[in-house]
């Protein structure tokens, strides 16, 4: 099974139009983890920046931000949308190969929901290795994944579902599944992501090899002001990891 590539313009338009509320919950969680770091004048890399919302927000706070994405379509979108901030730039690049960034030169790396779109263990390994290379000692790496509870729930809520590929197993890295979201009867549309599953055990082993350790795990929840349907969720959608470079 191939993963979502974010090359289709219709797919990107749906993502940008309808998934804003879900983006916000991860952004709030990332923001909570970033606030103690005082990022003004810090160097930040946003791997898998997508539509660039988070990268733009951090640059407005005084950080020097580079947003990267494998999708040339997303990077083209970002370059057209964000034209006035000299502290913000976007580059088409794989998160596992960023030779344009010097070793030990970055204060913070952010990666929001990228790993479900990595289609090999080698790819996941290379991303963590590259993050370890570019981060300064004591630099921080914040990333997110779909929460294991949600991942293993075929029907979470009226608007969210999972479909599992043959031989899917939580214990089996690189297992394929489809994560779908519907936008309600009035909208009458849906979006599906072809994802890959990686175990928490694999993450911790690969992070350790890259000189990174996890110092915080968080399970963000929706809050008052978010759409009512999302407030009704009884399980978390996402899991946030905060790591520090120790060598």
Coordinates of N, CA and C in Angstrom, one line a residue:
X1 N 0.8 -1.2 0.0 CA 0.0 0.0 0.0 C 0.9 1.2 0.0
X2 N 0.6 2.1 -0.9 CA 1.3 3.4 -0.9 C 0.7 4.4 0.0
X3 N 1.5 5.3 0.6 CA 1.0 6.3 1.5 C 0.5 7.5 0.8
X4 N -0.2 8.4 1.5 CA -0.7 9.6 0.9 C 0.5 10.5 0.5
X5 N 0.5 11.0 -0.7 CA 1.6 11.8 -1.3 C 1.4 13.3 -1.3
X6 N 0.1 13.7 -1.1 CA -0.2 15.2 -1.1 C 0.2 15.9 -2.4
X7 N 0.0 15.2 -3.5 CA 0.3 15.7 -4.8 C -1.0 16.2 -5.5
X8 N -2.1 15.6 -5.1 CA -3.4 15.9 -5.7 C -4.0 17.2 -5.3
X9 N -4.3 18.1 -6.2 CA -4.7 19.5 -5.8 C -6.1 19.4 -5.0
X10 N -7.0 18.5 -5.4 CA -8.3 18.4 -4.8 C -8.1 17.9 -3.3
X11 N -7.2 17.0 -3.1 CA -6.9 16.5 -1.8 C -6.3 17.6 -0.9
X12 N -5.4 18.4 -1.5 CA -4.9 19.5 -0.7 C -5.9 20.6 -0.3
X13 N -6.8 20.8 -1.3 CA -7.9 21.8 -1.0 C -8.8 21.3 0.1
X14 N -9.2 20.0 0.1 CA -10.0 19.5 1.2 C -9.3 19.6 2.5
X15 N -8.0 19.2 2.5 CA -7.2 19.2 3.7 C -7.2 20.6 4.3
X16 N -6.9 21.6 3.5 CA -6.8 23.0 4.0 C -8.1 23.5 4.4
X17 N -9.2 23.2 3.7 CA -10.5 23.8 4.0 C -11.2 23.1 5.3
X18 N -11.1 21.8 5.4 CA -11.9 21.1 6.4 C -11.2 20.6 7.7
X19 N -9.8 20.6 7.6 CA -9.1 20.0 8.7 C -8.5 21.0 9.7
X20 N -8.9 22.3 9.6 CA -8.4 23.4 10.4 C -8.5 23.1 11.9
X21 N -9.7 22.6 12.3 CA -10.0 22.3 13.7 C -9.0 21.3 14.3
X22 N -8.8 20.2 13.5 CA -7.9 19.1 13.9 C -6.5 19.6 13.9
X23 N -6.1 20.5 13.0 CA -4.8 21.0 13.0 C -4.5 21.8 14.3
X24 N -5.6 22.5 14.8 CA -5.4 23.4 15.9 C -5.1 22.6 17.2
X25 N -5.7 21.4 17.3 CA -5.4 20.6 18.6 C -3.9 20.2 18.6
X26 N -3.3 19.8 17.5 CA -1.9 19.5 17.5 C -1.1 20.8 17.7
X27 N -1.5 21.9 17.0 CA -0.7 23.1 17.2 C -0.8 23.6 18.6
X28 N -1.9 23.5 19.3 CA -2.0 23.9 20.7 C -1.0 23.1 21.5
X29 N -1.0 21.8 21.3 CA -0.1 20.9 22.1 C 1.4 21.3 21.8
X30 N 1.7 21.5 20.5 CA 3.1 21.9 20.2 C 3.4 23.2 20.8
X31 N 2.4 24.1 20.8 CA 2.7 25.5 21.4 C 2.9 25.4 22.9
X32 N 2.2 24.5 23.6 CA 2.4 24.3 25.0 C 3.8 23.8 25.3
X33 N 4.3 22.9 24.4 CA 5.7 22.4 24.6 C 6.8 23.4 24.2
X34 N 6.4 24.3 23.3 CA 7.4 25.3 22.8 C 7.5 26.5 23.7
X35 N 6.4 26.9 24.3 CA 6.4 28.1 25.1 C 7.6 28.3 26.1
X36 N 7.9 27.2 26.9 CA 9.0 27.3 27.8 C 10.4 27.5 27.2
X37 N 10.5 27.3 25.8 CA 11.7 27.4 25.2 C 12.1 28.8 24.7
X38 N 11.2 29.7 24.7 CA 11.5 31.1 24.3 C 12.1 31.1 23.0
X39 N 11.3 30.9 21.9 CA 11.9 30.7 20.6 C 12.3 31.9 19.8
X40 N 12.1 33.1 20.4 CA 12.5 34.3 19.6 C 14.0 34.3 19.3
X41 N 14.4 34.5 18.1 CA 15.8 34.4 17.6 C 16.3 33.0 17.5
X42 N 15.5 32.0 17.8 CA 15.9 30.6 17.7 C 15.7 30.1 16.2
X43 N 16.5 29.1 15.9 CA 16.4 28.5 14.6 C 15.5 27.2 14.7
X44 N 14.4 27.2 13.8 CA 13.4 26.2 13.9 C 13.2 25.6 12.5
X45 N 13.1 24.2 12.5 CA 12.8 23.5 11.2 C 11.5 22.8 11.4
X46 N 10.5 23.0 10.5 CA 9.2 22.4 10.5 C 9.2 21.3 9.4
X47 N 9.4 20.0 9.8 CA 9.4 19.0 8.8 C 8.0 18.5 8.5
X48 N 7.7 18.5 7.2 CA 6.3 18.2 6.8 C 5.4 19.3 7.1
X49 N 5.8 20.5 6.7 CA 5.1 21.7 7.1 C 3.7 21.9 6.5
X50 N 3.4 21.1 5.5 CA 2.0 21.1 4.9 C 1.7 22.5 4.4
X51 N 0.5 23.1 4.8 CA 0.1 24.4 4.4 C 0.8 25.6 5.1
X52 N 1.7 25.2 6.0 CA 2.6 26.3 6.5 C 2.1 27.1 7.7
X53 N 0.9 26.7 8.2 CA 0.3 27.5 9.3 C 1.2 27.6 10.5
X54 N 1.7 26.5 11.0 CA 2.5 26.5 12.2 C 3.8 27.2 11.9
X55 N 4.5 26.9 10.8 CA 5.7 27.6 10.5 C 5.6 29.1 10.5
X56 N 4.5 29.6 9.9 CA 4.2 31.0 9.8 C 4.0 31.6 11.2
X57 N 3.2 30.9 12.1 CA 3.0 31.4 13.4 C 4.3 31.5 14.2
X58 N 5.2 30.6 14.1 CA 6.4 30.6 14.9 C 7.3 31.7 14.4
X59 N 7.3 31.9 13.1 CA 8.2 33.0 12.5 C 7.7 34.4 13.0
X60 N 6.4 34.5 13.1 CA 5.9 35.8 13.6 C 6.2 36.1 15.1
X61 N 6.6 35.0 15.8 CA 7.1 35.2 17.2 C 8.6 35.5 17.2
X62 N 9.2 35.6 16.1 CA 10.6 36.0 16.1 C 11.6 34.8 15.8
X63 N 11.1 33.6 15.5 CA 12.0 32.5 15.2 C 12.4 32.6 13.7
X64 N 13.5 32.0 13.4 CA 14.0 31.8 12.0 C 13.6 30.4 11.6
X65 N 12.5 30.4 10.8 CA 11.9 29.1 10.5 C 12.1 28.7 9.0
X66 N 12.5 27.4 8.9 CA 12.5 26.7 7.6 C 11.4 25.6 7.6
X67 N 10.5 25.8 6.7 CA 9.5 24.7 6.5 C 9.9 23.8 5.3
X68 N 9.9 22.5 5.6 CA 10.2 21.6 4.5 C 9.0 20.6 4.3
X69 N 8.9 20.1 3.1 CA 7.9 19.1 2.8 C 8.3 18.4 1.5
X70 N 8.0 17.1 1.5 CA 8.2 16.3 0.3 C 7.3 16.7 -0.9
X71 N 6.2 17.3 -0.5 CA 5.2 17.7 -1.5 C 5.5 19.0 -2.1
X72 N 5.9 19.0 -3.4 CA 6.2 20.3 -4.1 C 5.0 21.1 -4.2
X73 N 3.8 20.5 -4.2 CA 2.5 21.2 -4.2 C 2.3 22.0 -3.0
X74 N 2.6 21.4 -1.8 CA 2.5 22.2 -0.5 C 3.5 23.3 -0.5
X75 N 4.7 23.1 -0.9 CA 5.7 24.1 -0.9 C 5.4 25.3 -1.8
X76 N 4.9 24.9 -3.0 CA 4.4 26.0 -3.9 C 3.3 26.8 -3.3
X77 N 2.4 26.1 -2.6 CA 1.3 26.8 -1.9 C 1.8 27.8 -0.9
X78 N 2.8 27.3 -0.1 CA 3.3 28.1 1.0 C 4.1 29.3 0.5
X79 N 4.8 29.1 -0.6 CA 5.6 30.2 -1.1 C 4.7 31.3 -1.7
X80 N 3.6 30.9 -2.2 CA 2.6 31.9 -2.7 C 1.9 32.6 -1.6
X81 N 1.6 31.9 -0.5 CA 0.8 32.4 0.6 C 1.6 33.3 1.6
X82 N 2.8 32.9 1.8 CA 3.6 33.6 2.8 C 4.8 34.3 2.1
X83 N 4.6 35.6 1.8 CA 5.6 36.3 1.0 C 6.2 37.4 1.7
X84 N 5.8 37.8 2.9 CA 6.2 39.1 3.5 C 7.1 38.9 4.7
X85 N 7.4 37.6 5.1 CA 8.2 37.4 6.3 C 9.6 36.9 5.9
X86 N 10.6 37.7 6.1 CA 11.9 37.4 5.8 C 12.5 36.3 6.7
X87 N 11.9 36.0 7.8 CA 12.4 35.0 8.7 C 11.8 33.6 8.4
X88 N 11.1 33.5 7.3 CA 10.4 32.3 7.0 C 10.7 31.9 5.5
X89 N 11.1 30.6 5.4 CA 11.4 30.1 4.0 C 10.9 28.7 3.9
X90 N 10.6 28.2 2.7 CA 10.1 26.9 2.4 C 11.0 26.2 1.4
X91 N 11.2 24.9 1.7 CA 12.1 24.1 0.8 C 11.4 22.7 0.5
X92 N 11.4 22.3 -0.7 CA 10.9 21.0 -1.0 C 12.0 20.0 -0.6
X93 N 11.8 19.1 0.3 CA 12.8 18.2 0.8 C 12.2 17.1 1.6
X94 N 12.8 15.9 1.6 CA 12.5 14.8 2.4 C 13.1 15.0 3.8
X95 N 12.3 14.8 4.9 CA 12.8 15.0 6.2 C 14.0 14.2 6.6
X96 N 14.3 13.1 5.8 CA 15.5 12.3 6.1 C 16.7 12.7 5.3
X97 N 16.6 13.8 4.5 CA 17.7 14.3 3.8 C 17.6 15.8 3.6
X98 N 18.3 16.5 4.4 CA 18.3 18.0 4.4 C 19.7 18.5 4.4
X99 N 20.5 18.3 3.3 CA 21.9 18.7 3.3 C 22.1 20.2 3.3
X100 N 21.0 21.0 3.0 CA 21.1 22.4 3.1 C 21.1 23.0 4.5
X101 N 20.9 22.1 5.5 CA 20.9 22.5 6.9 C 22.2 22.0 7.5
X102 N 23.0 22.9 8.1 CA 24.3 22.5 8.7 C 24.0 21.6 10.0
X103 N 25.0 20.8 10.2 CA 25.0 20.0 11.4 C 25.0 20.8 12.7
X104 N 24.3 20.4 13.7 CA 24.3 21.1 15.0 C 24.0 22.6 14.9
X105 N 23.0 22.9 14.1 CA 22.7 24.4 13.8 C 21.3 24.8 14.2
X106 N 20.5 23.8 14.6 CA 19.0 24.1 14.8 C 18.7 23.9 16.3
X107 N 17.9 24.8 16.8 CA 17.4 24.8 18.2 C 16.2 23.9 18.4
X108 N 15.3 23.9 17.4 CA 14.0 23.2 17.6 C 13.6 22.6 16.2
X109 N 13.2 21.3 16.3 CA 12.7 20.7 15.1 C 11.2 20.2 15.4
X110 N 10.3 20.5 14.6 CA 8.9 20.2 14.7 C 8.5 19.2 13.6
X111 N 7.7 18.2 13.9 CA 7.3 17.3 12.8 C 5.9 16.8 13.2
X112 N 4.9 17.4 12.6 CA 3.5 17.1 12.9 C 2.8 16.1 12.0
X113 N 2.5 14.9 12.5 CA 1.8 13.8 11.7 C 2.5 13.5 10.4
X114 N 3.8 13.4 10.4 CA 4.6 13.0 9.2 C 4.8 11.5 9.1
X115 N 5.1 10.9 10.3 CA 5.5 9.5 10.3 C 4.5 8.5 9.7
X116 N 3.2 8.8 9.8 CA 2.2 7.9 9.2 C 2.3 7.8 7.7
X117 N 3.0 8.8 7.1 CA 3.2 8.9 5.7 C 4.6 8.4 5.2
X118 N 5.3 7.8 6.1 CA 6.6 7.3 5.8 C 6.5 5.8 5.5
X119 N 6.9 5.3 4.3 CA 6.5 4.0 3.9 C 7.6 2.9 4.1
X120 N 8.6 3.2 4.9 CA 9.6 2.2 5.2 C 10.3 2.5 6.5
X121 N 10.7 1.4 7.2 CA 11.5 1.6 8.4 C 12.7 2.4 8.2
X122 N 13.4 2.1 7.0 CA 14.6 2.9 6.7 C 14.3 4.4 6.6
X123 N 13.1 4.7 6.1 CA 12.7 6.1 6.0 C 12.5 6.8 7.4
X124 N 11.9 6.0 8.3 CA 11.7 6.5 9.7 C 13.1 6.7 10.4
X125 N 13.9 5.7 10.2 CA 15.3 5.7 10.8 C 16.0 6.9 10.3
X126 N 16.0 7.2 9.0 CA 16.7 8.3 8.4 C 16.3 9.6 8.9
X127 N 14.9 9.8 9.1 CA 14.4 11.0 9.6 C 14.9 11.3 11.0
X128 N 14.9 10.3 11.9 CA 15.4 10.5 13.3 C 16.9 10.8 13.3
X129 N 17.6 10.1 12.4 CA 19.0 10.3 12.3 C 19.3 11.7 11.8
X130 N 18.6 12.2 10.9 CA 18.8 13.5 10.3 C 18.4 14.6 11.3
X131 N 17.4 14.4 12.1 CA 17.0 15.3 13.2 C 18.1 15.4 14.2
X132 N 18.7 14.2 14.6 CA 19.8 14.2 15.5 C 21.0 14.9 14.9
X133 N 21.2 14.9 13.6 CA 22.4 15.6 13.0 C 22.2 17.1 13.1
X134 N 21.1 17.6 12.8 CA 20.9 19.1 12.6 C 20.7 19.8 14.0
X135 N 20.2 19.0 15.0 CA 20.0 19.7 16.3 C 21.2 20.0 17.0
X136 N 21.2 21.1 17.7 CA 22.3 21.5 18.6 C 22.1 20.6 19.9
X137 N 23.2 20.4 20.6 CA 23.1 19.7 21.9 C 22.1 20.4 22.8
X138 N 21.2 19.7 23.4 CA 20.1 20.2 24.2 C 19.0 20.8 23.4
X139 N 19.1 20.6 22.0 CA 18.0 21.1 21.2 C 16.8 20.2 21.4
X140 N 15.6 20.6 20.9 CA 14.4 20.0 21.2 C 13.7 19.5 19.9
X141 N 13.2 18.3 19.9 CA 12.5 17.7 18.8 C 11.1 17.4 19.3
X142 N 10.1 18.0 18.6 CA 8.7 17.7 19.0 C 8.0 17.1 17.8
X143 N 7.4 15.9 18.0 CA 6.7 15.3 16.9 C 5.4 14.7 17.4
X144 N 4.5 14.4 16.4 CA 3.2 13.8 16.8 C 2.9 12.6 15.9
X145 N 2.0 11.8 16.4 CA 1.5 10.6 15.6 C 0.0 10.4 16.0
X146 N -0.7 9.6 15.2 CA -2.0 9.2 15.6 C -1.9 8.3 16.8
X147 N -2.8 8.6 17.8 CA -2.8 7.9 19.0 C -3.1 6.4 18.8
X148 N -2.3 5.5 19.5 CA -2.6 4.1 19.3 C -4.0 3.7 19.6
X149 N -4.7 4.3 20.5 CA -6.1 3.9 20.8 C -6.9 4.2 19.6
X150 N -6.8 5.4 19.1 CA -7.6 5.7 17.9 C -7.2 4.9 16.7
X151 N -5.9 4.6 16.6 CA -5.5 3.8 15.4 C -6.1 2.4 15.4
X152 N -6.4 1.9 16.6 CA -6.9 0.5 16.7 C -8.4 0.5 16.9
X153 N -9.1 1.7 16.6 CA -10.5 1.8 16.7 C -11.1 1.9 15.3
X154 N -11.8 0.9 14.8 CA -12.3 1.0 13.4 C -13.3 2.1 13.3
X155 N -14.2 2.3 14.3 CA -15.2 3.4 14.2 C -15.1 4.2 15.5
X156 N -14.5 5.4 15.4 CA -14.3 6.2 16.6 C -15.5 7.1 16.9
X157 N -16.1 7.7 15.9 CA -17.1 8.6 16.1 C -17.8 8.7 14.7
X158 N -19.0 9.4 14.6 CA -19.6 9.4 13.3 C -18.7 10.0 12.2
X159 N -17.7 10.7 12.5 CA -16.9 11.4 11.5 C -15.6 10.8 11.3
X160 N -15.2 9.7 12.0 CA -13.9 9.2 11.9 C -13.8 7.7 11.9
X161 N -13.0 7.1 11.0 CA -13.0 5.6 10.9 C -11.6 5.2 10.5
X162 N -11.3 3.9 10.7 CA -10.0 3.3 10.2 C -10.4 2.0 9.4
X163 N -9.7 1.8 8.3 CA -9.9 0.5 7.6 C -8.5 -0.1 7.5
X164 N -8.4 -1.4 7.9 CA -7.1 -2.1 8.0 C -6.8 -2.9 6.8
X165 N -5.5 -2.9 6.4 CA -5.1 -3.7 5.3 C -4.9 -5.1 5.8
X166 N -4.8 -6.1 4.9 CA -4.7 -7.5 5.2 C -3.4 -7.7 6.1
X167 N -3.5 -8.5 7.1 CA -2.4 -8.8 8.0 C -2.0 -7.6 8.9
X168 N -2.8 -6.6 9.0 CA -2.5 -5.5 9.9 C -2.4 -6.0 11.3
X169 N -1.3 -5.5 12.0 CA -1.2 -5.8 13.4 C -0.5 -4.7 14.1
X170 N -1.0 -4.3 15.3 CA -0.3 -3.3 16.0 C 1.2 -3.6 16.3
X171 N 1.5 -4.8 16.5 CA 2.9 -5.2 16.8 C 3.8 -5.3 15.6
X172 N 3.2 -5.1 14.4 CA 4.0 -5.2 13.1 C 4.2 -3.8 12.5
X173 N 5.5 -3.4 12.6 CA 5.9 -2.1 11.9 C 5.5 -2.2 10.4
X174 N 5.2 -1.0 9.9 CA 4.9 -0.9 8.5 C 3.5 -1.5 8.1
X175 N 2.7 -1.8 9.1 CA 1.3 -2.3 8.8 C 0.6 -1.1 8.1
X176 N -0.2 -1.4 7.1 CA -1.0 -0.4 6.4 C -2.4 -0.3 6.9
X177 N -2.9 1.0 6.9 CA -4.3 1.2 7.3 C -4.8 2.5 6.6
X178 N -6.1 2.7 6.4 CA -6.6 3.9 5.9 C -7.3 4.6 7.0
X179 N -7.0 5.9 7.2 CA -7.7 6.7 8.2 C -8.6 7.7 7.5
X180 N -9.9 7.6 7.8 CA -10.8 8.4 7.0 C -11.6 9.4 7.9
X181 N -11.9 10.6 7.4 CA -12.6 11.6 8.1 C -13.7 12.1 7.2
X182 N -15.0 12.1 7.7 CA -16.1 12.7 6.9 C -16.4 14.1 7.5
X183 N -17.0 14.9 6.6 CA -17.2 16.3 7.0 C -18.7 16.7 7.2
X184 N -19.5 15.7 7.5 CA -20.9 15.9 7.8 C -21.8 15.9 6.6
X185 N -23.1 15.7 6.9 CA -24.1 15.6 5.9 C -24.2 16.8 5.0
X186 N -24.1 18.0 5.6 CA -24.2 19.2 4.8 C -23.1 19.3 3.8
X187 N -21.9 18.9 4.2 CA -20.7 19.0 3.3 C -20.7 17.9 2.3
X188 N -21.0 16.7 2.8 CA -21.1 15.5 2.0 C -19.8 15.1 1.4
X189 N -18.7 15.4 2.0 CA -17.4 15.0 1.5 C -16.6 14.3 2.6
X190 N -15.5 13.6 2.2 CA -14.7 12.9 3.1 C -13.2 13.0 2.5
X191 N -12.3 12.7 3.4 CA -10.9 12.6 3.0 C -10.3 11.4 3.7
X192 N -9.5 10.7 2.9 CA -8.8 9.4 3.4 C -7.3 9.5 3.3
X193 N -6.6 9.1 4.3 CA -5.2 9.1 4.4 C -4.7 7.6 4.4
X194 N -3.8 7.3 3.4 CA -3.2 5.9 3.4 C -2.0 6.0 4.3
X195 N -2.1 5.3 5.5 CA -1.1 5.5 6.5 C -0.3 4.2 6.8
X196 N 0.9 4.4 7.4 CA 1.7 3.3 7.9 C 1.8 3.4 9.4
X197 N 1.8 2.2 10.1 CA 1.9 2.2 11.5 C 3.3 1.8 12.0
X198 N 3.8 2.6 13.0 CA 5.1 2.3 13.6 C 4.9 2.2 15.1
X199 N 5.5 1.2 15.8 CA 5.2 1.0 17.2 C 6.0 2.0 18.1
X200 N 5.5 2.2 19.3 CA 6.2 3.1 20.2 C 7.6 2.5 20.6
X201 N 7.7 1.2 20.6 CA 9.0 0.6 20.9 C 10.0 1.0 19.8
X202 N 9.5 0.9 18.6 CA 10.4 1.3 17.5 C 10.9 2.7 17.6
X203 N 9.9 3.6 17.9 CA 10.3 5.0 18.0 C 11.3 5.2 19.1
X204 N 11.2 4.6 20.3 CA 12.1 4.9 21.3 C 13.5 4.3 21.0
X205 N 13.6 3.2 20.3 CA 14.9 2.6 19.9 C 15.6 3.5 18.9
X206 N 14.8 4.0 17.9 CA 15.4 4.8 16.9 C 15.8 6.2 17.4
X207 N 15.0 6.7 18.3 CA 15.4 8.0 18.9 C 16.7 7.9 19.7
X208 N 16.8 6.8 20.5 CA 18.0 6.6 21.3 C 19.2 6.5 20.4
X209 N 19.1 5.8 19.3 CA 20.3 5.7 18.4 C 20.7 7.0 17.8
X210 N 19.7 7.9 17.7 CA 19.9 9.3 17.1 C 20.4 10.3 18.2
X211 N 20.6 9.8 19.4 CA 21.0 10.7 20.5 C 19.9 11.5 21.1
X212 N 18.7 11.0 21.0 CA 17.5 11.8 21.5 C 16.8 11.0 22.5
X213 N 16.2 11.7 23.5 CA 15.4 10.9 24.5 C 14.1 11.7 24.7
X214 N 13.1 10.9 25.0 CA 11.7 11.5 25.2 C 11.6 12.0 26.6
X215 N 11.3 13.3 26.8 CA 11.1 13.8 28.2 C 9.7 14.2 28.5
X216 N 8.8 14.1 27.4 CA 7.4 14.4 27.7 C 6.5 13.7 26.7
X217 N 5.4 13.1 27.1 CA 4.4 12.6 26.3 C 3.1 13.3 26.6
X218 N 2.3 13.7 25.7 CA 1.0 14.4 26.0 C -0.1 13.9 25.0
X219 N -1.3 13.9 25.5 CA -2.5 13.5 24.7 C -3.5 14.7 24.7
X220 N -3.3 15.5 23.7 CA -4.2 16.7 23.6 C -5.6 16.4 23.5
X221 N -6.4 17.3 24.1 CA -7.9 17.2 24.0 C -8.5 18.5 23.4
X222 N -9.7 18.3 22.9 CA -10.4 19.5 22.4 C -11.0 20.3 23.5
X223 N -11.2 21.6 23.3 CA -11.6 22.5 24.3 C -12.8 23.3 23.9
X224 N -13.4 24.0 24.8 CA -14.6 24.9 24.6 C -14.2 25.8 23.4
X225 N -15.1 25.9 22.5 CA -14.9 26.7 21.3 C -14.6 25.9 20.0
X226 N -14.2 24.7 20.3 CA -13.9 23.7 19.1 C -15.3 23.2 18.7
X227 N -15.4 22.7 17.5 CA -16.6 22.1 17.0 C -17.2 21.1 18.0
X228 N -18.5 21.1 18.2 CA -19.2 20.2 19.1 C -18.9 18.8 18.9
X229 N -18.9 18.3 17.6 CA -18.6 16.9 17.3 C -17.3 16.5 17.9
X230 N -16.2 17.4 17.8 CA -14.9 17.0 18.3 C -14.9 17.0 19.9
X231 N -15.7 17.9 20.5 CA -15.8 17.9 21.9 C -16.4 16.6 22.5
X232 N -17.1 15.8 21.7 CA -17.7 14.6 22.1 C -16.7 13.4 22.1
X233 N -15.5 13.6 21.6 CA -14.6 12.5 21.5 C -14.2 12.0 23.0
X234 N -14.3 10.7 23.1 CA -13.9 10.1 24.4 C -12.5 9.5 24.5
X235 N -11.9 9.5 23.4 CA -10.5 9.0 23.3 C -9.6 10.0 22.6
X236 N -8.3 10.1 22.8 CA -7.5 11.0 22.2 C -7.2 10.7 20.7
X237 N -7.1 11.7 19.8 CA -6.8 11.4 18.4 C -5.3 11.3 18.2
X238 N -4.5 12.1 19.0 CA -3.1 12.3 18.7 C -2.2 12.1 20.0
X239 N -1.0 11.7 19.7 CA 0.0 11.6 20.8 C 1.2 12.4 20.4
X240 N 1.6 13.3 21.4 CA 2.7 14.2 21.2 C 4.0 13.8 21.9
X241 N 5.1 13.8 21.3 CA 6.4 13.5 21.9 C 7.3 14.7 21.9
X242 N 7.9 15.0 23.0 CA 8.9 16.0 23.1 C 10.2 15.3 23.5
X243 N 11.3 15.6 22.7 CA 12.5 14.9 22.9 C 13.7 16.0 23.0
X244 N 14.8 15.6 23.6 CA 15.9 16.4 23.7 C 17.2 15.7 23.2
X245 N 18.0 16.5 22.5 CA 19.3 16.0 22.0 C 20.3 15.9 23.1
X246 N 20.8 14.7 23.4 CA 21.7 14.6 24.6 C 23.1 14.3 24.2
X247 N 23.4 14.1 22.9 CA 24.8 13.9 22.5 C 25.0 14.2 21.0

